[in-house]
Amino acid sequence: MSCQTTQEFIHAYVDGELDLARSLEVEQHMQECQVCASVYRNQTALRSAFKDSSLYHSAPAKLEERIRSSLRREAKSEAGRRAFSWRWLPAGAALAFVLLMAFIIWRTVPGLRPSGDDLLAQEIVSNHVRSLQLESHRADVISTDQHTVKPWFDGKLDFAPPVKDFSGQGFPLIGGRLEYLNNRAVAALIYQRQKHYINLYIWPAEQSNATGEVATKRQGYNLLHWTKSGMNYWAVSDLNAVELHEFARLVQEAQ
Amino acid sequence: MPLEFREVLVLRELDEMSYKQIAAVADLPLGTVMSRLARARKRLQQILASHTQTEVLS
């Protein structure tokens, strides 16, 4: 074994980490080589110098306590951060605020929110369309006689709808129907104008004061709405607005 | 003394770890532990020799 190899292995030899075969080789070389033997002696001297108790200082008890308590504090605050992160609080608050503002705007700005009348008009158009889908849907009681139609509602409604025939004016009464609109049972009267049908819905008004006609148009249907003598009236038809207004005027004058 | 030398020296001489343990702790190959320890000791001897006139170390 050369000096270079020996001095390479000498540390492992000193540390007792060298395998037996190489240890023997190192020992054999050192018996012959004074240089390597002195390197070995230096190493063992160094090792024993490390064992000198003067190199070892035990930490003061206070230092140890300080380190341990700061470690505990850190571990505690770490756990706290994981359990609840305040970082998300502003984001959550901002989101809640935006949602609240959106809701308020939606409630207060007209046009964004469908009004009660809009929903009712939609309901009335749907009902009108459905009544015309089948001839049997058109009327529960088929009669051009107002004295037949009016008594038919007796016991079916908690109010007596005014029923008038306008055959003489070109709007003959076809019949009557029970309907459910605006969360209540209502009377539906059906009139005809040439090939056009008019549905007139009647139910008691919550306010007794009369209101003038309000005209709207939906899906190609004309709607007229008014309140008179404590009753709500909704007339709907594919008839043109002028003739529907004429019809409405007849109804209002008849009361 | 560079940190890499100090590391293996402390682990070996003060913590009395085996080469295998040092390799695991310092994340080094076993051969590197051995050669680095040798160089660290050589360096330490030089430092000590320059500071002390102790016969055994010089």
mmCIF file of C-alpha atoms in Angstrom:
data_model
loop_
_atom_site.group_PDB
_atom_site.id
_atom_site.type_symbol
_atom_site.label_atom_id
_atom_site.label_comp_id
_atom_site.label_asym_id
_atom_site.label_seq_id
_atom_site.Cartn_x
_atom_site.Cartn_y
_atom_site.Cartn_z
ATOM 1 C CA MET A 1 0.000 0.000 0.000
ATOM 2 C CA SER A 2 1.375 3.406 -0.948
ATOM 3 C CA CYS A 3 1.699 6.347 1.433
ATOM 4 C CA GLN A 4 -0.957 8.272 -0.465
ATOM 5 C CA THR A 5 -3.487 5.464 -0.215
ATOM 6 C CA THR A 6 -2.610 4.884 3.412
ATOM 7 C CA GLN A 7 -3.096 8.513 4.329
ATOM 8 C CA GLU A 8 -6.378 8.444 2.477
ATOM 9 C CA PHE A 9 -7.585 5.490 4.529
ATOM 10 C CA ILE A 10 -6.002 6.544 7.775
ATOM 11 C CA HIS A 11 -9.021 8.614 8.874
ATOM 12 C CA ALA A 12 -11.381 5.760 8.321
ATOM 13 C CA TYR A 13 -8.950 3.559 10.178
ATOM 14 C CA VAL A 14 -8.827 5.964 13.129
ATOM 15 C CA ASP A 15 -12.610 6.167 13.125
ATOM 16 C CA GLY A 16 -12.906 2.381 13.013
ATOM 17 C CA GLU A 17 -14.815 2.594 9.730
ATOM 18 C CA LEU A 18 -12.322 0.699 7.570
ATOM 19 C CA ASP A 19 -12.935 -2.924 6.660
ATOM 20 C CA LEU A 20 -10.689 -5.575 8.171
ATOM 21 C CA ALA A 21 -8.594 -6.332 5.078
ATOM 22 C CA ARG A 22 -7.700 -2.693 4.502
ATOM 23 C CA SER A 23 -7.141 -2.086 8.218
ATOM 24 C CA LEU A 24 -4.513 -4.808 8.178
ATOM 25 C CA GLU A 25 -2.888 -3.286 5.117
ATOM 26 C CA VAL A 26 -2.812 0.157 6.756
ATOM 27 C CA GLU A 27 -1.295 -1.286 9.950
ATOM 28 C CA GLN A 28 1.308 -3.166 7.972
ATOM 29 C CA HIS A 29 2.281 -0.035 6.041
ATOM 30 C CA MET A 30 2.576 2.059 9.169
ATOM 31 C CA GLN A 31 5.014 -0.398 10.706
ATOM 32 C CA GLU A 32 7.291 0.203 7.747
ATOM 33 C CA CYS A 33 6.642 3.890 7.088
ATOM 34 C CA GLN A 34 7.501 6.456 9.753
ATOM 35 C CA VAL A 35 5.758 9.307 7.897
ATOM 36 C CA CYS A 36 2.441 7.537 7.812
ATOM 37 C CA ALA A 37 2.889 6.412 11.415
ATOM 38 C CA SER A 38 3.332 10.014 12.528
ATOM 39 C CA VAL A 39 0.221 11.024 10.548
ATOM 40 C CA TYR A 40 -1.623 8.338 12.463
ATOM 41 C CA ARG A 41 -0.270 9.597 15.793
ATOM 42 C CA ASN A 42 -1.339 13.126 14.910
ATOM 43 C CA GLN A 43 -4.837 11.922 14.188
ATOM 44 C CA THR A 44 -5.205 10.028 17.425
ATOM 45 C CA ALA A 45 -3.842 13.071 19.281
ATOM 46 C CA LEU A 46 -6.396 15.246 17.550
ATOM 47 C CA ARG A 47 -9.144 12.841 18.471
ATOM 48 C CA SER A 48 -8.175 12.756 22.097
ATOM 49 C CA ALA A 49 -7.946 16.558 22.046
ATOM 50 C CA PHE A 50 -11.595 16.592 20.974
ATOM 51 C CA LYS A 51 -12.454 14.520 24.001
ATOM 52 C CA ASP A 52 -10.940 17.162 26.267
ATOM 53 C CA SER A 53 -13.729 18.277 28.524
ATOM 54 C CA SER A 54 -12.536 21.887 28.333
ATOM 55 C CA LEU A 55 -13.922 22.011 24.785
ATOM 56 C CA TYR A 56 -17.392 21.182 26.003
ATOM 57 C CA HIS A 57 -19.633 23.784 27.511
ATOM 58 C CA SER A 58 -23.099 22.970 28.598
ATOM 59 C CA ALA A 59 -25.525 25.699 27.729
ATOM 60 C CA PRO A 60 -26.810 27.812 30.637
ATOM 61 C CA ALA A 61 -30.178 26.614 31.865
ATOM 62 C CA LYS A 62 -31.716 29.991 31.046
ATOM 63 C CA LEU A 63 -30.597 29.831 27.410
ATOM 64 C CA GLU A 64 -32.109 26.390 27.028
ATOM 65 C CA GLU A 65 -35.350 27.558 28.604
ATOM 66 C CA ARG A 66 -35.439 30.619 26.344
ATOM 67 C CA ILE A 67 -34.950 28.533 23.197
ATOM 68 C CA ARG A 68 -37.531 25.976 24.220
ATOM 69 C CA SER A 69 -40.171 28.548 25.104
ATOM 70 C CA SER A 70 -39.615 30.446 21.853
ATOM 71 C CA LEU A 71 -40.007 27.162 19.964
ATOM 72 C CA ARG A 72 -43.251 26.495 21.803
ATOM 73 C CA ARG A 73 -44.517 29.996 20.987
ATOM 74 C CA GLU A 74 -43.695 29.516 17.331
ATOM 75 C CA ALA A 75 -45.402 26.145 17.186
ATOM 76 C CA LYS A 76 -48.494 27.640 18.855
ATOM 77 C CA SER A 77 -48.779 30.622 16.526
ATOM 78 C CA GLU A 78 -48.198 28.340 13.556
ATOM 79 C CA ALA A 79 -51.121 26.173 14.646
ATOM 80 C CA GLY A 80 -53.257 29.295 15.161
ATOM 81 C CA ARG A 81 -52.534 30.541 11.680
ATOM 82 C CA ARG A 82 -53.547 27.241 10.170
ATOM 83 C CA ALA A 83 -56.831 27.055 12.108
ATOM 84 C CA PHE A 84 -58.113 30.464 11.003
ATOM 85 C CA SER A 85 -56.511 32.728 8.467
ATOM 86 C CA TRP A 86 -57.491 36.378 8.877
ATOM 87 C CA ARG A 87 -56.107 37.017 5.422
ATOM 88 C CA TRP A 88 -59.419 35.903 3.895
ATOM 89 C CA LEU A 89 -61.552 38.187 6.026
ATOM 90 C CA PRO A 90 -61.233 41.310 3.792
ATOM 91 C CA ALA A 91 -61.888 39.247 0.662
ATOM 92 C CA GLY A 92 -64.994 37.702 2.220
ATOM 93 C CA ALA A 93 -66.241 41.075 3.426
ATOM 94 C CA ALA A 94 -65.713 42.595 -0.035
ATOM 95 C CA LEU A 95 -67.604 39.759 -1.683
ATOM 96 C CA ALA A 96 -70.495 40.088 0.775
ATOM 97 C CA PHE A 97 -70.610 43.849 0.159
ATOM 98 C CA VAL A 98 -70.683 43.441 -3.638
ATOM 99 C CA LEU A 99 -73.491 40.884 -3.380
ATOM 100 C CA LEU A 100 -75.462 43.163 -1.061
ATOM 101 C CA MET A 101 -75.058 46.158 -3.404
ATOM 102 C CA ALA A 102 -76.087 44.057 -6.409
ATOM 103 C CA PHE A 103 -79.202 42.922 -4.532
ATOM 104 C CA ILE A 104 -80.116 46.480 -3.500
ATOM 105 C CA ILE A 105 -79.651 47.781 -7.053
ATOM 106 C CA TRP A 106 -81.707 44.931 -8.419
ATOM 107 C CA ARG A 107 -84.507 45.704 -5.952
ATOM 108 C CA THR A 108 -84.549 49.475 -6.394
ATOM 109 C CA VAL A 109 -83.768 50.185 -10.044
ATOM 110 C CA PRO A 110 -86.966 49.784 -12.051
ATOM 111 C CA GLY A 111 -86.600 47.831 -15.219
ATOM 112 C CA LEU A 112 -84.107 45.374 -13.766
ATOM 113 C CA ARG A 113 -86.733 43.758 -11.593
ATOM 114 C CA PRO A 114 -89.943 42.395 -13.058
ATOM 115 C CA SER A 115 -92.791 44.288 -11.392
ATOM 116 C CA GLY A 116 -95.945 42.657 -10.085
ATOM 117 C CA ASP A 117 -97.903 43.935 -13.087
ATOM 118 C CA ASP A 118 -95.291 42.561 -15.509
ATOM 119 C CA LEU A 119 -95.572 39.118 -13.986
ATOM 120 C CA LEU A 120 -99.367 39.324 -13.992
ATOM 121 C CA ALA A 121 -99.431 40.468 -17.647
ATOM 122 C CA GLN A 122 -97.248 37.482 -18.525
ATOM 123 C CA GLU A 123 -99.574 35.183 -16.623
ATOM 124 C CA ILE A 124 -102.604 36.628 -18.412
ATOM 125 C CA VAL A 125 -101.081 36.268 -21.881
ATOM 126 C CA SER A 126 -100.190 32.644 -21.090
ATOM 127 C CA ASN A 127 -103.698 31.982 -19.881
ATOM 128 C CA HIS A 128 -105.216 33.638 -22.975
ATOM 129 C CA VAL A 129 -103.047 31.556 -25.301
ATOM 130 C CA ARG A 130 -103.866 28.372 -23.460
ATOM 131 C CA SER A 131 -107.621 29.083 -23.584
ATOM 132 C CA LEU A 132 -107.421 29.294 -27.375
ATOM 133 C CA GLN A 133 -105.372 26.137 -27.896
ATOM 134 C CA LEU A 134 -108.439 23.927 -27.830
ATOM 135 C CA GLU A 135 -112.048 24.789 -28.404
ATOM 136 C CA SER A 136 -112.917 22.953 -25.191
ATOM 137 C CA HIS A 137 -110.529 25.214 -23.263
ATOM 138 C CA ARG A 138 -112.292 28.318 -24.436
ATOM 139 C CA ALA A 139 -115.244 28.303 -22.049
ATOM 140 C CA ASP A 140 -116.677 26.242 -19.206
ATOM 141 C CA VAL A 141 -120.114 27.600 -19.927
ATOM 142 C CA ILE A 142 -120.921 28.349 -23.537
ATOM 143 C CA SER A 143 -123.674 30.865 -23.906
ATOM 144 C CA THR A 144 -124.230 34.166 -25.572
ATOM 145 C CA ASP A 145 -126.799 34.896 -22.923
ATOM 146 C CA GLN A 146 -125.461 37.012 -20.086
ATOM 147 C CA HIS A 147 -128.318 35.705 -17.912
ATOM 148 C CA THR A 148 -126.942 32.216 -18.279
ATOM 149 C CA VAL A 149 -123.296 33.053 -17.852
ATOM 150 C CA LYS A 150 -123.613 35.284 -14.790
ATOM 151 C CA PRO A 151 -125.540 32.766 -12.612
ATOM 152 C CA TRP A 152 -123.090 30.060 -13.648
ATOM 153 C CA PHE A 153 -120.415 31.755 -11.525
ATOM 154 C CA ASP A 154 -122.657 31.574 -8.432
ATOM 155 C CA GLY A 155 -121.051 29.367 -5.809
ATOM 156 C CA LYS A 156 -117.860 29.096 -7.869
ATOM 157 C CA LEU A 157 -116.465 32.479 -6.929
ATOM 158 C CA ASP A 158 -116.647 34.600 -3.780
ATOM 159 C CA PHE A 159 -117.747 37.604 -5.842
ATOM 160 C CA ALA A 160 -120.301 38.315 -8.564
ATOM 161 C CA PRO A 161 -118.600 39.412 -11.769
ATOM 162 C CA PRO A 162 -120.552 41.833 -13.958
ATOM 163 C CA VAL A 163 -121.464 40.008 -17.176
ATOM 164 C CA LYS A 164 -122.771 41.892 -20.199
ATOM 165 C CA ASP A 165 -123.295 40.839 -23.796
ATOM 166 C CA PHE A 166 -122.220 43.315 -26.475
ATOM 167 C CA SER A 167 -123.603 41.538 -29.546
ATOM 168 C CA GLY A 168 -125.265 44.749 -30.683
ATOM 169 C CA GLN A 169 -121.894 46.523 -30.727
ATOM 170 C CA GLY A 170 -120.083 43.719 -32.529
ATOM 171 C CA PHE A 171 -118.577 42.010 -29.467
ATOM 172 C CA PRO A 172 -120.800 38.991 -28.781
ATOM 173 C CA LEU A 173 -120.366 37.086 -25.520
ATOM 174 C CA ILE A 174 -119.203 33.511 -26.138
ATOM 175 C CA GLY A 175 -119.113 32.123 -22.612
ATOM 176 C CA GLY A 176 -117.413 32.133 -19.250
ATOM 177 C CA ARG A 177 -114.663 30.242 -17.495
ATOM 178 C CA LEU A 178 -113.162 29.846 -14.082
ATOM 179 C CA GLU A 179 -109.492 30.715 -13.930
ATOM 180 C CA TYR A 180 -106.798 30.942 -11.337
ATOM 181 C CA LEU A 181 -104.680 34.091 -11.688
ATOM 182 C CA ASN A 182 -102.760 36.383 -9.355
ATOM 183 C CA ASN A 183 -103.040 33.745 -6.601
ATOM 184 C CA ARG A 184 -106.821 33.633 -6.622
ATOM 185 C CA ALA A 185 -109.851 32.315 -8.497
ATOM 186 C CA VAL A 186 -111.027 34.803 -11.103
ATOM 187 C CA ALA A 187 -113.806 35.057 -13.643
ATOM 188 C CA ALA A 188 -112.855 34.882 -17.298
ATOM 189 C CA LEU A 189 -115.385 36.061 -19.895
ATOM 190 C CA ILE A 190 -114.757 35.371 -23.537
ATOM 191 C CA TYR A 191 -115.962 37.663 -26.295
ATOM 192 C CA GLN A 192 -115.598 37.512 -30.017
ATOM 193 C CA ARG A 193 -114.828 40.228 -32.565
ATOM 194 C CA GLN A 194 -115.154 38.683 -35.998
ATOM 195 C CA LYS A 195 -112.410 36.018 -35.951
ATOM 196 C CA HIS A 196 -110.690 37.404 -32.858
ATOM 197 C CA TYR A 197 -111.279 36.309 -29.305
ATOM 198 C CA ILE A 198 -111.070 38.579 -26.293
ATOM 199 C CA ASN A 199 -110.559 37.271 -22.771
ATOM 200 C CA LEU A 200 -111.807 39.557 -20.026
ATOM 201 C CA TYR A 201 -110.541 38.637 -16.566
ATOM 202 C CA ILE A 202 -112.355 40.053 -13.544
ATOM 203 C CA TRP A 203 -111.620 39.827 -9.835
ATOM 204 C CA PRO A 204 -112.139 42.112 -6.818
ATOM 205 C CA ALA A 205 -109.580 44.899 -6.448
ATOM 206 C CA GLU A 206 -107.710 45.421 -3.214
ATOM 207 C CA GLN A 207 -108.151 49.187 -3.525
ATOM 208 C CA SER A 208 -111.579 50.547 -4.290
ATOM 209 C CA ASN A 209 -110.384 53.659 -6.186
ATOM 210 C CA ALA A 210 -110.763 53.450 -9.929
ATOM 211 C CA THR A 211 -107.753 53.656 -12.221
ATOM 212 C CA GLY A 212 -107.671 54.506 -15.872
ATOM 213 C CA GLU A 213 -106.765 52.121 -18.657
ATOM 214 C CA VAL A 214 -103.204 50.936 -18.887
ATOM 215 C CA ALA A 215 -102.304 49.465 -22.256
ATOM 216 C CA THR A 216 -99.434 47.056 -22.789
ATOM 217 C CA LYS A 217 -98.330 44.775 -25.563
ATOM 218 C CA ARG A 218 -96.813 41.383 -25.047
ATOM 219 C CA GLN A 219 -95.849 38.722 -27.591
ATOM 220 C CA GLY A 220 -98.100 40.430 -30.151
ATOM 221 C CA TYR A 221 -101.116 40.523 -27.826
ATOM 222 C CA ASN A 222 -102.710 43.737 -26.674
ATOM 223 C CA LEU A 223 -103.548 44.046 -23.012
ATOM 224 C CA LEU A 224 -105.742 46.611 -21.292
ATOM 225 C CA HIS A 225 -105.985 46.926 -17.569
ATOM 226 C CA TRP A 226 -108.237 49.094 -15.447
ATOM 227 C CA THR A 227 -109.981 49.140 -12.102
ATOM 228 C CA LYS A 228 -113.573 50.221 -11.661
ATOM 229 C CA SER A 229 -116.275 49.727 -9.040
ATOM 230 C CA GLY A 230 -113.935 47.684 -6.847
ATOM 231 C CA MET A 231 -113.030 45.232 -9.615
ATOM 232 C CA ASN A 232 -109.851 44.579 -11.508
ATOM 233 C CA TYR A 233 -110.252 44.141 -15.253
ATOM 234 C CA TRP A 234 -107.739 42.722 -17.667
ATOM 235 C CA ALA A 235 -108.678 42.434 -21.317
ATOM 236 C CA VAL A 236 -106.362 40.544 -23.663
ATOM 237 C CA SER A 237 -106.659 39.830 -27.362
ATOM 238 C CA ASP A 238 -104.840 39.647 -30.648
ATOM 239 C CA LEU A 239 -107.302 42.344 -31.710
ATOM 240 C CA ASN A 240 -105.804 45.712 -32.645
ATOM 241 C CA ALA A 241 -105.385 48.235 -29.834
ATOM 242 C CA VAL A 242 -108.098 50.597 -31.146
ATOM 243 C CA GLU A 243 -110.825 47.958 -31.226
ATOM 244 C CA LEU A 244 -109.725 46.531 -27.899
ATOM 245 C CA HIS A 245 -110.017 50.003 -26.421
ATOM 246 C CA GLU A 246 -113.503 50.271 -27.918
ATOM 247 C CA PHE A 247 -114.399 47.000 -26.218
ATOM 248 C CA ALA A 248 -112.968 48.214 -22.913
ATOM 249 C CA ARG A 249 -115.018 51.403 -23.160
ATOM 250 C CA LEU A 250 -118.204 49.321 -23.695
ATOM 251 C CA VAL A 251 -117.440 47.236 -20.623
ATOM 252 C CA GLN A 252 -116.775 50.309 -18.492
ATOM 253 C CA GLU A 253 -119.911 52.105 -19.663
ATOM 254 C CA ALA A 254 -122.099 49.075 -19.020
ATOM 255 C CA GLN A 255 -121.283 49.072 -15.302
ATOM 256 C CA MET B 1 -13.198 26.798 8.727
ATOM 257 C CA PRO B 2 -15.678 26.344 5.879
ATOM 258 C CA LEU B 3 -19.088 25.141 6.883
ATOM 259 C CA GLU B 4 -18.855 21.900 4.934
ATOM 260 C CA PHE B 5 -15.737 20.906 6.896
ATOM 261 C CA ARG B 6 -17.157 22.001 10.212
ATOM 262 C CA GLU B 7 -20.312 20.013 9.544
ATOM 263 C CA VAL B 8 -18.595 16.636 9.125
ATOM 264 C CA LEU B 9 -16.175 17.308 11.971
ATOM 265 C CA VAL B 10 -18.907 18.190 14.446
ATOM 266 C CA LEU B 11 -21.023 15.235 13.410
ATOM 267 C CA ARG B 12 -18.090 12.860 13.690
ATOM 268 C CA GLU B 13 -16.192 14.131 16.737
ATOM 269 C CA LEU B 14 -18.869 15.736 18.888
ATOM 270 C CA ASP B 15 -21.980 13.773 17.932
ATOM 271 C CA GLU B 16 -19.887 10.617 17.414
ATOM 272 C CA MET B 17 -21.856 9.505 14.383
ATOM 273 C CA SER B 18 -20.719 6.736 12.065
ATOM 274 C CA TYR B 19 -19.801 7.602 8.473
ATOM 275 C CA LYS B 20 -23.116 6.135 7.367
ATOM 276 C CA GLN B 21 -25.082 8.351 9.759
ATOM 277 C CA ILE B 22 -23.156 11.429 8.664
ATOM 278 C CA ALA B 23 -23.876 10.577 5.032
ATOM 279 C CA ALA B 24 -27.581 10.378 5.845
ATOM 280 C CA VAL B 25 -27.694 13.551 7.961
ATOM 281 C CA ALA B 26 -25.564 15.695 5.617
ATOM 282 C CA ASP B 27 -27.062 14.098 2.503
ATOM 283 C CA LEU B 28 -23.661 13.154 1.070
ATOM 284 C CA PRO B 29 -22.232 10.027 -0.565
ATOM 285 C CA LEU B 30 -20.183 7.887 1.832
ATOM 286 C CA GLY B 31 -16.970 8.516 -0.135
ATOM 287 C CA THR B 32 -17.460 12.264 0.113
ATOM 288 C CA VAL B 33 -17.929 12.000 3.882
ATOM 289 C CA MET B 34 -14.618 10.157 4.146
ATOM 290 C CA SER B 35 -12.598 12.531 1.946
ATOM 291 C CA ARG B 36 -14.182 15.638 3.380
ATOM 292 C CA LEU B 37 -13.479 14.473 6.916
ATOM 293 C CA ALA B 38 -9.829 13.880 5.965
ATOM 294 C CA ARG B 39 -9.457 17.366 4.522
ATOM 295 C CA ALA B 40 -11.325 18.906 7.442
ATOM 296 C CA ARG B 41 -8.942 17.306 9.906
ATOM 297 C CA LYS B 42 -5.927 18.411 7.930
ATOM 298 C CA ARG B 43 -7.296 21.953 7.923
ATOM 299 C CA LEU B 44 -8.032 21.814 11.633
ATOM 300 C CA GLN B 45 -4.510 20.669 12.364
ATOM 301 C CA GLN B 46 -3.123 23.564 10.341
ATOM 302 C CA ILE B 47 -5.310 26.032 12.227
ATOM 303 C CA LEU B 48 -4.383 24.587 15.574
ATOM 304 C CA ALA B 49 -0.698 24.514 14.658
ATOM 305 C CA SER B 50 -0.754 28.195 13.830
ATOM 306 C CA HIS B 51 -2.482 29.040 17.110
ATOM 307 C CA THR B 52 -0.757 26.770 19.559
ATOM 308 C CA GLN B 53 2.726 25.452 19.918
ATOM 309 C CA THR B 54 1.537 22.162 21.313
ATOM 310 C CA GLU B 55 4.113 19.523 20.509
ATOM 311 C CA VAL B 56 1.659 16.744 19.714
ATOM 312 C CA LEU B 57 -0.299 18.689 17.155
ATOM 313 C CA SER B 58 2.481 20.369 15.253
#
